[in-house]
Coordinates of N, CA and C and ligand atoms in Angstrom, one line a residue:
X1 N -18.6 -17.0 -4.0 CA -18.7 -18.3 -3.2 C -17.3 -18.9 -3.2
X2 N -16.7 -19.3 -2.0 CA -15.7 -20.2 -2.1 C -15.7 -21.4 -3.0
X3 N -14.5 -22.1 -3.6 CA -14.5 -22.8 -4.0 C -14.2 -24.4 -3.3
X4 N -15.4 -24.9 -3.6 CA -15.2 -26.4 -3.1 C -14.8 -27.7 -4.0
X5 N -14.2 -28.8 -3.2 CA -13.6 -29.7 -3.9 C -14.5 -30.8 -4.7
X6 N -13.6 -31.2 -5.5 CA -14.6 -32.3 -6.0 C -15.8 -32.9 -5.4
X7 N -16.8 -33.3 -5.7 CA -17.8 -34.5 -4.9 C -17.3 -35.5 -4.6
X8 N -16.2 -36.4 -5.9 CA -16.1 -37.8 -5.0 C -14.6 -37.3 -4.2
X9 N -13.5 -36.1 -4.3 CA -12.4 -36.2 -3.3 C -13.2 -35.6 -1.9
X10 N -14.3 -35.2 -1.9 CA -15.1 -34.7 -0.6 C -15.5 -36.0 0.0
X11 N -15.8 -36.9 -0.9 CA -16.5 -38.1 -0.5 C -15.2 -38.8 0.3
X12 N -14.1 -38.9 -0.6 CA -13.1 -39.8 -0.3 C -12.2 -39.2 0.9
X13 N -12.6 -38.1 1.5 CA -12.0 -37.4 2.6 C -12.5 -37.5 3.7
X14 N -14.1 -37.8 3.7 CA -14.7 -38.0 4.5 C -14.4 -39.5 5.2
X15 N -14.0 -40.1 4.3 CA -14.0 -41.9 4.2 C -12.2 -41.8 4.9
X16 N -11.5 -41.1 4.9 CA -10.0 -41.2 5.2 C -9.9 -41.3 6.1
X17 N -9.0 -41.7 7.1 CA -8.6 -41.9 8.8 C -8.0 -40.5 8.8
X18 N -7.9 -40.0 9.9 CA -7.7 -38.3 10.1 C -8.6 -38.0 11.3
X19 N -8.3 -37.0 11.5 CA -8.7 -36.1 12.3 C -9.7 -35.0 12.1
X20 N -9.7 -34.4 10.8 CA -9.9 -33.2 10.6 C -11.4 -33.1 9.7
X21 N -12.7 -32.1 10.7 CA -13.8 -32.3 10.4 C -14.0 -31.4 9.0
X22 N -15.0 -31.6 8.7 CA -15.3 -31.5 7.5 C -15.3 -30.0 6.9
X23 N -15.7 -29.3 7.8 CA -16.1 -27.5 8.1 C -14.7 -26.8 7.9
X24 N -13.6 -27.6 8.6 CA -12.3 -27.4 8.5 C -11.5 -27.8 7.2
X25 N -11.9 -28.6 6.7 CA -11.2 -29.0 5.4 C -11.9 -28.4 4.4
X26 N -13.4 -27.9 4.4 CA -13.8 -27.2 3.5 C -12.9 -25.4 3.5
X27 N -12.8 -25.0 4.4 CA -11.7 -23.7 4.5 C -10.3 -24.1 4.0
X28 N -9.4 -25.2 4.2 CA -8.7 -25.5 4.0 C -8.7 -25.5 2.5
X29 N -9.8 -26.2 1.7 CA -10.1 -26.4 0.3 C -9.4 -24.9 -0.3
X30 N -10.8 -24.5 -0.3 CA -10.6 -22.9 -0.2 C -9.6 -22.1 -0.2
X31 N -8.6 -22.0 0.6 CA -7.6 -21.5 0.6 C -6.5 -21.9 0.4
X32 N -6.4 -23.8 -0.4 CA -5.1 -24.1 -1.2 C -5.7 -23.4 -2.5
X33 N -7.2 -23.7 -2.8 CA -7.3 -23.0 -4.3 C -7.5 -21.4 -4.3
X34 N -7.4 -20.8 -3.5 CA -6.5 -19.3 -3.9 C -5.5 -19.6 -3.6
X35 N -4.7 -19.7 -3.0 CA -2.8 -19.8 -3.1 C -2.5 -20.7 -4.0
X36 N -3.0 -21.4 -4.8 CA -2.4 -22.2 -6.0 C -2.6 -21.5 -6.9
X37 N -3.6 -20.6 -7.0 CA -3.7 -19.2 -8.4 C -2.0 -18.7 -8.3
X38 N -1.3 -19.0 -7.5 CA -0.3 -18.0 -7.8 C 0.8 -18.5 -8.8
X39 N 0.1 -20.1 -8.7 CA 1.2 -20.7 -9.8 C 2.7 -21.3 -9.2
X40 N 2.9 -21.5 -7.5 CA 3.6 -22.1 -6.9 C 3.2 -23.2 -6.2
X41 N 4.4 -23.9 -5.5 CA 3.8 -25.2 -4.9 C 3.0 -24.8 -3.8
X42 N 2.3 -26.1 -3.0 CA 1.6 -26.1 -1.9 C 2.9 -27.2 -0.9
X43 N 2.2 -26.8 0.3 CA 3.3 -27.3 1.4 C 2.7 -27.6 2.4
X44 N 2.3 -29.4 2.8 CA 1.8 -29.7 4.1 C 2.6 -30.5 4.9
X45 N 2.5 -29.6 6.4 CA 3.4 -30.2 7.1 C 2.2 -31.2 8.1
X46 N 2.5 -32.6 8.3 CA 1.9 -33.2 8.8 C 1.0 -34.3 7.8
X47 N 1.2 -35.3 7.6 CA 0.8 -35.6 6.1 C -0.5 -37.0 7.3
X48 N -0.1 -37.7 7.7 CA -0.2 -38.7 8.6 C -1.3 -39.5 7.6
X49 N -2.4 -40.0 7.4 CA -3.0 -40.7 6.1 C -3.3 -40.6 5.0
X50 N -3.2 -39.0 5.6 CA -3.9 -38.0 4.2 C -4.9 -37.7 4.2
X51 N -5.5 -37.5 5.1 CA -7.4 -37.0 4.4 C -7.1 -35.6 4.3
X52 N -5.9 -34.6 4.8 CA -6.2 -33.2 4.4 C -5.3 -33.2 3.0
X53 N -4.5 -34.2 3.2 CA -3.8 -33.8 1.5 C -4.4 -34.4 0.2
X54 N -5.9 -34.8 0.8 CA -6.4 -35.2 -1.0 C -7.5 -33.6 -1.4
X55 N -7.2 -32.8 0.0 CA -8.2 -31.8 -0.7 C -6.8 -30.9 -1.0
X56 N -5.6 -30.9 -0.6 CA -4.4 -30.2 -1.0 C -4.7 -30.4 -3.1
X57 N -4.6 -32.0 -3.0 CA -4.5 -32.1 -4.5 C -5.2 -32.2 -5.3
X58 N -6.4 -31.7 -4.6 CA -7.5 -31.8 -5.9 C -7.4 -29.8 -6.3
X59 N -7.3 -29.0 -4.9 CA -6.7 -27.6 -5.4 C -5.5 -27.5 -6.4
X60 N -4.7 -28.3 -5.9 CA -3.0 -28.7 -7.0 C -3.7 -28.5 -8.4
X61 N -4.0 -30.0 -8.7 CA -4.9 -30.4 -9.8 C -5.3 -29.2 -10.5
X62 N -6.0 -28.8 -9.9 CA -7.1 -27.7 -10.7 C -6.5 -26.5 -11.1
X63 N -5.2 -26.2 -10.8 CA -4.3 -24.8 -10.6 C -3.0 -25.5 -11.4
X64 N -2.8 -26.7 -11.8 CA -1.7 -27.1 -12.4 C -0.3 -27.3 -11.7
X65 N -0.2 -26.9 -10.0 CA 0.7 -27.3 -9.5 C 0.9 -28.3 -8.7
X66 N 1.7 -28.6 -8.2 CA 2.2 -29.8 -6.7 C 2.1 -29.3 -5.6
X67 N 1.7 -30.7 -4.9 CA 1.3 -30.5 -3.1 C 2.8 -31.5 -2.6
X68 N 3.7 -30.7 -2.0 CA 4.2 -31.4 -1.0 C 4.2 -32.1 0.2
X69 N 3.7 -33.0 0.6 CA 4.0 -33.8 2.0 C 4.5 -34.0 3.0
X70 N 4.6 -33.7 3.9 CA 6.1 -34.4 4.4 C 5.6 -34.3 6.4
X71 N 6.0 -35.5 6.6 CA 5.9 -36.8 7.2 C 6.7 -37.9 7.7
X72 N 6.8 -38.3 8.9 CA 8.4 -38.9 9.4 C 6.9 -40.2 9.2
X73 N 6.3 -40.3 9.6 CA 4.9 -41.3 9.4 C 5.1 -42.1 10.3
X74 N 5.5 -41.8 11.9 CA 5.7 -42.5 12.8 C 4.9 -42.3 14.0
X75 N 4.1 -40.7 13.6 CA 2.8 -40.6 14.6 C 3.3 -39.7 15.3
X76 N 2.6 -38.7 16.1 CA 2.9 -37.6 16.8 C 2.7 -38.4 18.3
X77 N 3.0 -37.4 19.1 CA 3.2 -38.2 20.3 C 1.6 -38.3 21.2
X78 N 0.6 -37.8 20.8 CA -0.7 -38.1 20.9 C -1.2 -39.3 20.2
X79 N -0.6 -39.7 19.4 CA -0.8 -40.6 18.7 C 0.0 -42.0 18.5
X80 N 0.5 -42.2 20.0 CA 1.6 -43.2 20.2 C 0.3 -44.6 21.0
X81 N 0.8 -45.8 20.9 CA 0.1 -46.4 22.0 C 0.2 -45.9 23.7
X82 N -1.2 -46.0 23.9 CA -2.2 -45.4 25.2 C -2.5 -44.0 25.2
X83 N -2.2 -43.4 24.3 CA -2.5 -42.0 24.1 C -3.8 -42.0 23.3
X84 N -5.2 -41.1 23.4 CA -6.3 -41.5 22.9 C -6.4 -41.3 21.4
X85 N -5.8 -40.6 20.8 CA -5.7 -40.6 19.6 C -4.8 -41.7 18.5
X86 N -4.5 -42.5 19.5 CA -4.3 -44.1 19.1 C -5.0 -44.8 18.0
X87 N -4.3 -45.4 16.8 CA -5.2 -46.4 15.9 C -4.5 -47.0 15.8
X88 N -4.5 -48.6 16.6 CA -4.2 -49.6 16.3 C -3.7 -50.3 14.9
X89 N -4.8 -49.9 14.1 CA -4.3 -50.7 12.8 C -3.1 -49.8 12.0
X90 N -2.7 -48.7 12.8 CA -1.2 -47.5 11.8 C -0.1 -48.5 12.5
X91 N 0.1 -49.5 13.6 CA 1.0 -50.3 13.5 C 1.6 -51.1 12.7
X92 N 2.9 -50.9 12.3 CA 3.5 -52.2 11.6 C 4.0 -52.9 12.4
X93 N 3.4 -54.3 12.2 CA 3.3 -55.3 13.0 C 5.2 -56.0 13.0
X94 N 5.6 -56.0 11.8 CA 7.1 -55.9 11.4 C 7.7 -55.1 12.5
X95 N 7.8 -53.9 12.6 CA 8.4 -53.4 13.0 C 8.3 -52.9 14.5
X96 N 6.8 -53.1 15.0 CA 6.3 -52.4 16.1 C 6.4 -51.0 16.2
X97 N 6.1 -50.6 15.3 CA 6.2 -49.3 15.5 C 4.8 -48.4 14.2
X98 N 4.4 -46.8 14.8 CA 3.4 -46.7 13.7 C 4.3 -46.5 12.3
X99 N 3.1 -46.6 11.0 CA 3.7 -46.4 10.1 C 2.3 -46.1 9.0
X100 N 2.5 -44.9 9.0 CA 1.2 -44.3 8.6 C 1.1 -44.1 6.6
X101 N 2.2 -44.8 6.4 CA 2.7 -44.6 5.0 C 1.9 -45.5 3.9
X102 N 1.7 -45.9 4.4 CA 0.7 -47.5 3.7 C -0.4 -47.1 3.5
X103 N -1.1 -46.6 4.2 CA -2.6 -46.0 4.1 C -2.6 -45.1 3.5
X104 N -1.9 -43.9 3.9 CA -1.8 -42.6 3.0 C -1.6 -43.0 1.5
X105 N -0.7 -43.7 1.1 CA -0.6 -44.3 0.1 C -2.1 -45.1 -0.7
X106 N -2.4 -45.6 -0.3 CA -4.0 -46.2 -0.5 C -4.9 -45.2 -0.7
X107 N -4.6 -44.1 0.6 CA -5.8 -43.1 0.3 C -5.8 -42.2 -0.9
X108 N -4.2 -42.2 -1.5 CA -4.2 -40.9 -2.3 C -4.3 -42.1 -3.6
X109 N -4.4 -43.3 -3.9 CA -4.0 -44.1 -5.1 C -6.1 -44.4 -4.9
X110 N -6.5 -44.7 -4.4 CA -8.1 -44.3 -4.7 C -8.3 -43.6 -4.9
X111 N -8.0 -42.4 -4.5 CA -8.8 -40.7 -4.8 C -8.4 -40.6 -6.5
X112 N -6.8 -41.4 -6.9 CA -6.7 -41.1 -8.2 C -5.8 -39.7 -8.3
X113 N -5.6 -39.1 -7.3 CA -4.5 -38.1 -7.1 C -3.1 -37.9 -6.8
X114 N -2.6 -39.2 -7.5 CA -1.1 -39.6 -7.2 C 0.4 -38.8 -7.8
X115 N -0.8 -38.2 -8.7 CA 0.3 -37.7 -9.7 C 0.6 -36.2 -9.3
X116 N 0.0 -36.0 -8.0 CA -0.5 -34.4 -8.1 C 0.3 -34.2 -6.3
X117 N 0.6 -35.4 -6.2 CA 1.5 -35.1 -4.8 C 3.2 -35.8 -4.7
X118 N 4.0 -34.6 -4.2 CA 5.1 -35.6 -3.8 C 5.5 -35.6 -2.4
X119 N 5.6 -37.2 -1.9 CA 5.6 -37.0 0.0 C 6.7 -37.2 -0.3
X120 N 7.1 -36.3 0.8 CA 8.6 -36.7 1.5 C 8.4 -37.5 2.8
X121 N 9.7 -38.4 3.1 CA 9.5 -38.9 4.2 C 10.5 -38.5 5.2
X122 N 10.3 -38.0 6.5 CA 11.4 -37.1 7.5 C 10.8 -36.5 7.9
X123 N 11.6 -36.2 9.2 CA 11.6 -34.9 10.1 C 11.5 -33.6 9.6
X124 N 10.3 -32.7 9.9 CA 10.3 -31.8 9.2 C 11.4 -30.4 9.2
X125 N 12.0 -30.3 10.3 CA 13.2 -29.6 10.4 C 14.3 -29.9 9.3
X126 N 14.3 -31.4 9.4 CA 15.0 -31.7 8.6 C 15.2 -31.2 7.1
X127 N 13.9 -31.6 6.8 CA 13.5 -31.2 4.7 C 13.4 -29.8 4.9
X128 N 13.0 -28.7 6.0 CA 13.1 -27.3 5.8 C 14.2 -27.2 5.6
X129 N 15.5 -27.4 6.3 CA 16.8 -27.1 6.4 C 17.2 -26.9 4.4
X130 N 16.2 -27.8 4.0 CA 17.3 -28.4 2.7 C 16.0 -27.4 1.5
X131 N 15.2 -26.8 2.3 CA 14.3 -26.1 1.0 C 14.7 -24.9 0.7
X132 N 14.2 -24.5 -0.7 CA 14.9 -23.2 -1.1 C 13.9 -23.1 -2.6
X133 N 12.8 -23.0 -2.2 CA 11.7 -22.6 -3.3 C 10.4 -22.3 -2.5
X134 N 10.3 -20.9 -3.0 CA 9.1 -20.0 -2.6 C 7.3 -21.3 -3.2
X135 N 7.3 -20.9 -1.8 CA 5.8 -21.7 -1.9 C 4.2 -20.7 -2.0
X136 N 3.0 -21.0 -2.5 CA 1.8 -20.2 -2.1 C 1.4 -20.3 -1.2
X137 N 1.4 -21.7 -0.3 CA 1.0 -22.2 0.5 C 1.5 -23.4 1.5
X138 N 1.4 -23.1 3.1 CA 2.0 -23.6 4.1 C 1.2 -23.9 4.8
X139 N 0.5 -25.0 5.0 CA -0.4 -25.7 5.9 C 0.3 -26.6 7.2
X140 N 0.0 -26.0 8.3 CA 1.6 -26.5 9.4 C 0.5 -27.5 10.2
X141 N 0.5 -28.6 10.2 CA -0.4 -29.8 11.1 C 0.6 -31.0 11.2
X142 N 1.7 -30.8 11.9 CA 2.6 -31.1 12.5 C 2.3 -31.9 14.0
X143 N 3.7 -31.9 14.5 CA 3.7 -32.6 15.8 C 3.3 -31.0 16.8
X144 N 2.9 -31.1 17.8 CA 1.9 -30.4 18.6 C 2.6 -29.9 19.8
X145 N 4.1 -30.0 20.3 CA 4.4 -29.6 21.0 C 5.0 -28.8 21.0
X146 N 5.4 -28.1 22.0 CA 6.4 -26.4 21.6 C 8.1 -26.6 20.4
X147 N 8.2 -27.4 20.8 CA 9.2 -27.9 20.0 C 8.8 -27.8 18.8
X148 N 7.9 -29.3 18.3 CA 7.9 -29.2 16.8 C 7.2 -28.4 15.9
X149 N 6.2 -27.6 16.6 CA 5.2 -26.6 16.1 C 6.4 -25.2 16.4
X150 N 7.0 -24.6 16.8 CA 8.1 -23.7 16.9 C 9.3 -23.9 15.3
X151 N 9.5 -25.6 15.7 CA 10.5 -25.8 14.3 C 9.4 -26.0 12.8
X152 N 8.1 -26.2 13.3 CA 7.8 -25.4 11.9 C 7.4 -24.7 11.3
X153 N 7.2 -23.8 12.2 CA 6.9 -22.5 11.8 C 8.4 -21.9 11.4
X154 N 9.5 -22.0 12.2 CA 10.6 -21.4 11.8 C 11.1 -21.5 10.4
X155 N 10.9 -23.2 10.4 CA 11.3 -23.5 9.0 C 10.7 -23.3 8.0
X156 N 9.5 -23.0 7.9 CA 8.3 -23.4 6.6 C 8.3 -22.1 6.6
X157 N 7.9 -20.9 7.5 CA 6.9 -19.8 7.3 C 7.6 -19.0 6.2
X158 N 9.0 -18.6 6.4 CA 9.7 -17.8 5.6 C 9.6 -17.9 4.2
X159 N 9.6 -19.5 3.9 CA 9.4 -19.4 2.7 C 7.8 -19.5 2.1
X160 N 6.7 -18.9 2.6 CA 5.4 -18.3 2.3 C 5.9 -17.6 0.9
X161 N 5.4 -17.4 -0.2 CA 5.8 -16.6 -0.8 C 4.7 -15.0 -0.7
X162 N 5.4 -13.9 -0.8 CA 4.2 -12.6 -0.6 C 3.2 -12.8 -1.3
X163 N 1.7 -12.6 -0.6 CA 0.6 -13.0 -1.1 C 0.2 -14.3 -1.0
X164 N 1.4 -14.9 -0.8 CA 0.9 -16.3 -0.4 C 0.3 -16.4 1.1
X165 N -0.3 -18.2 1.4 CA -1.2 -18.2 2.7 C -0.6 -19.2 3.6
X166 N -0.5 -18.9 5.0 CA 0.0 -20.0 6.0 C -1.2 -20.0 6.7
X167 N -1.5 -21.7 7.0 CA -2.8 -22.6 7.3 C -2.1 -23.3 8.5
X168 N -2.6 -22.8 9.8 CA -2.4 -23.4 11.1 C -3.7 -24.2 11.2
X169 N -3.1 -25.4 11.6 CA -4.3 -26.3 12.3 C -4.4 -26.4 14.0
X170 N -5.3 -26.2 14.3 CA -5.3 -26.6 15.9 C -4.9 -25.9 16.9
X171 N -5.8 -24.2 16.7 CA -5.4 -23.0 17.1 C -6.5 -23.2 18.1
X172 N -6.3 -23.3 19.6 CA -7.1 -23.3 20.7 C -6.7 -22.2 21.4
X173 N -7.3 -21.0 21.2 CA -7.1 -19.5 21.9 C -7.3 -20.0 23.7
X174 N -8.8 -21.2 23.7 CA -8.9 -21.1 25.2 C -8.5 -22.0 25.8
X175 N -7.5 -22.5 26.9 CA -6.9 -23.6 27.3 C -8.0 -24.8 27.3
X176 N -9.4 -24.1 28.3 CA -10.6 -25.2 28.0 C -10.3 -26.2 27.0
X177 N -10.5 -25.4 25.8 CA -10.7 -26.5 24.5 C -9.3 -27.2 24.0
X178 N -8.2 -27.2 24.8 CA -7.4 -27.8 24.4 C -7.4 -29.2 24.6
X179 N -6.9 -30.2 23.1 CA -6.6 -31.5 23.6 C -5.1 -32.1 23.3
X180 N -4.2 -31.0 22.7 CA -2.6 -31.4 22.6 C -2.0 -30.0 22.8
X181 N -2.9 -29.3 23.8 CA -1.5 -28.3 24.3 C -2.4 -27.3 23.2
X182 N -1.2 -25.6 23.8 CA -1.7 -24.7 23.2 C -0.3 -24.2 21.9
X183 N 0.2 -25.1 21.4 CA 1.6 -24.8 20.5 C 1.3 -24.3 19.6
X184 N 0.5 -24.6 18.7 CA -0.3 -23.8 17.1 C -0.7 -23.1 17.5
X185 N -1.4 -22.5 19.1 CA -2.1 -21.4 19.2 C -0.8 -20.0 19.3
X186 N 0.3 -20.7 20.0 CA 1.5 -20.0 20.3 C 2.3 -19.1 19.2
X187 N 2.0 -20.3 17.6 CA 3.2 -20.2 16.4 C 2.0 -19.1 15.8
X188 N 0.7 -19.2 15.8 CA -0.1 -18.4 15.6 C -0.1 -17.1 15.8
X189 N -0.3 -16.9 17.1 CA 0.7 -15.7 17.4 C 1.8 -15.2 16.9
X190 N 2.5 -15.8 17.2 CA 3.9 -15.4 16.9 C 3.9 -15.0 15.5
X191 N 3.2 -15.6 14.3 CA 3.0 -15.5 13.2 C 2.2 -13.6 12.8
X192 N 1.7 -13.6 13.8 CA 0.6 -12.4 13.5 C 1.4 -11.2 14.2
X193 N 2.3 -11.6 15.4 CA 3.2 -10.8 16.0 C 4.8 -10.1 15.1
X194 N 4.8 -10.9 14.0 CA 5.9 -10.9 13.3 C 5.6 -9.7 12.4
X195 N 4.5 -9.3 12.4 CA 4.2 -8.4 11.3 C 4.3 -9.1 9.9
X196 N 4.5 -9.9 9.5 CA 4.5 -10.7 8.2 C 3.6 -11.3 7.3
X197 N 2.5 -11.3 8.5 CA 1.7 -12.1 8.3 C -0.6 -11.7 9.2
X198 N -0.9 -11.6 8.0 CA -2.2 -10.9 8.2 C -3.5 -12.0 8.6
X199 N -4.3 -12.1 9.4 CA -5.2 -13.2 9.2 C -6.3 -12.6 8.3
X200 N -6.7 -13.7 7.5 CA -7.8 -13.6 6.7 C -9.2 -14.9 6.9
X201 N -8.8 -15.4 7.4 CA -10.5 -16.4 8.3 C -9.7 -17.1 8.8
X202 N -11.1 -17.9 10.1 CA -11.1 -18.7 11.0 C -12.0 -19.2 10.9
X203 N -11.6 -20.4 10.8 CA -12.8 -21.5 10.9 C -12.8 -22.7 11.9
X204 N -13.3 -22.4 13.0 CA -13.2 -23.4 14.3 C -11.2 -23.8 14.6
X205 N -10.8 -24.1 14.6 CA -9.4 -24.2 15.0 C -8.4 -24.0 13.8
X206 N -8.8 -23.8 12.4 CA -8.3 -23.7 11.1 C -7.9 -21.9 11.1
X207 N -6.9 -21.6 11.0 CA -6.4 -20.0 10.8 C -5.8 -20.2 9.8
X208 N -6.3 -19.2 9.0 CA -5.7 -18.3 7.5 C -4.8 -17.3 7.5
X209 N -3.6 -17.2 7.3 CA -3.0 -15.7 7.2 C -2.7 -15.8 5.9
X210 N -2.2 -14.4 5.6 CA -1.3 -13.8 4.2 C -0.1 -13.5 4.3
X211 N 0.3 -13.8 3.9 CA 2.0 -13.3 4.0 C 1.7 -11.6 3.3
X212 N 2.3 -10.8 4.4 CA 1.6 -9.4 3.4 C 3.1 -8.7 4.3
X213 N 3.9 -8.7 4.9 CA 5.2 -8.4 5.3 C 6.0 -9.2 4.7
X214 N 7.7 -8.1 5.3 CA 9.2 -8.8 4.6 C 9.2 -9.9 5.8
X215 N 9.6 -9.5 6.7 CA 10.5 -10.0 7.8 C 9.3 -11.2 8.4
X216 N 9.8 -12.8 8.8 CA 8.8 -13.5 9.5 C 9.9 -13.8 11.0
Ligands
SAM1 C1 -2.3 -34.4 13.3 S1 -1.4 -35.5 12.3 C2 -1.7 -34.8 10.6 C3 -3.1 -35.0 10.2 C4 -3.4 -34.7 8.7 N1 -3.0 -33.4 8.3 C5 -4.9 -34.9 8.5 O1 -5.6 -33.9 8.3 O2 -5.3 -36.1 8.4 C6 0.2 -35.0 12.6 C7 1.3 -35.8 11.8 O3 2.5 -35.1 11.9 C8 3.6 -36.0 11.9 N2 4.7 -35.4 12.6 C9 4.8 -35.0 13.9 N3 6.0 -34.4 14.1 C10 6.6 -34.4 12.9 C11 7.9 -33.9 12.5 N4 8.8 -33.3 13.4 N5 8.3 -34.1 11.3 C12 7.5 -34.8 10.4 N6 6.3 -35.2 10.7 C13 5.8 -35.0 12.0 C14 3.0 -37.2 12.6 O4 3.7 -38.4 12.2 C15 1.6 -37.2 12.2 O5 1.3 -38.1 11.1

């Protein structure tokens, strides 16, 4: 039987501003707690309130390692004003602009999992450029265009460590079901095209691989 997350971080995930349904984060669960058996960090790209990084750190938790974050926290471009994935209240009214750091912050200081994450804040190009520690796990739910779904796969995937797992969100094989473009379905590919990398489940737009090749 897969392993599932706490009852109240299930509870408190459900309760989070996000995107990501439940079926999806239960796989996700899942496969940060085998890739944290390996005894290295976890790695999510796309942090935005956090409802997928309280089930990152309740896997952390339970495996003794750290969940990385990282998040410019200014909202992807689906998620700008008039775009439908709009929430009014991620505005700083200071600033006019979104700022998703406040909530995320709230979300992970309720769940009681504060100790078990460190966000970074930046462009994710940016913090890959400067990383240089083998990860178990790479969960890429980023910005959604060919650009930043390309720059994170580039950046992040290599450092998978062997046996470790890269976690694409938002793999729409059929254009039908697309609602930000087909770019994770692209890096997805390209991921399984590289030879580097094996799938091991799918669960509605959630893909699993293994790092089981050298070269990505
Ligand atoms: C779909 S949301 C993440 C959802 C989150 N994983 C969850 O399950 O609730 C995408 C996030 O990626 C962030 N983002 C987009 N492009 C980025 C980039 N180039 N660098 C860092 N963060 C980025 C946005 O600010 C946004 O918060």
């Amino acid at each position: 039987m897969a392993a599932e997350p706490a009852p109240d971080v299930l509870d408190a995930f459900e309760a989070a501003k996000g995107f990501m349904p439940v079926k999806e984060g239960l796989a996700l669960y899942a496969a940060a707690a085998e890739a944290a058996a390996l005894g290295l960090p976890l790695m999510e790209i796309g942090t935005y309130c956090g409802r997928s990084t309280l089930l990152l750190a309740d896997a952390a938790r339970a495996a003794g390692v750290s969940v990385i974050t990282v998040d410019h926290h200014r909202g992807s471009e689906e998620q700008q004003p008039g775009w439908d994935y709009h929430d009014p209240d991620t505005v700083d009214p200071q600033v006019g602009r979104m700022d998703t750091l406040p909530t995320f912050r709230r979300t992970l200081h309720r769940a009681g999992l504060e100790d078990h994450v460190i966000a970074v804040v930046g462009r994710s190009p940016q913090v890959a450029a400067l990383w240089n520690t083998p990860l178990a796990f790479v969960f890429i739910d980023g910005g959604h265009t060919d650009e930043h779904a390309v720059a994170d796969y580039e950046g992040w995937a290599p450092h998978v460590a062997e046996g470790g797992l890269l976690v694409i969100h938002d793999v729409f094989p059929d254009p039908v079901d697309e609602w930000t473009g087909q770019a994770p379905y692209r890096i997805y590919l390209r991921a399984l095209d590289s030879g580097a990398f094996t799938e091991i489940s799918a669960t509605d737009s959630l893909r699993v691989l293994r790092r089981t090749g050298a070269v990505v």
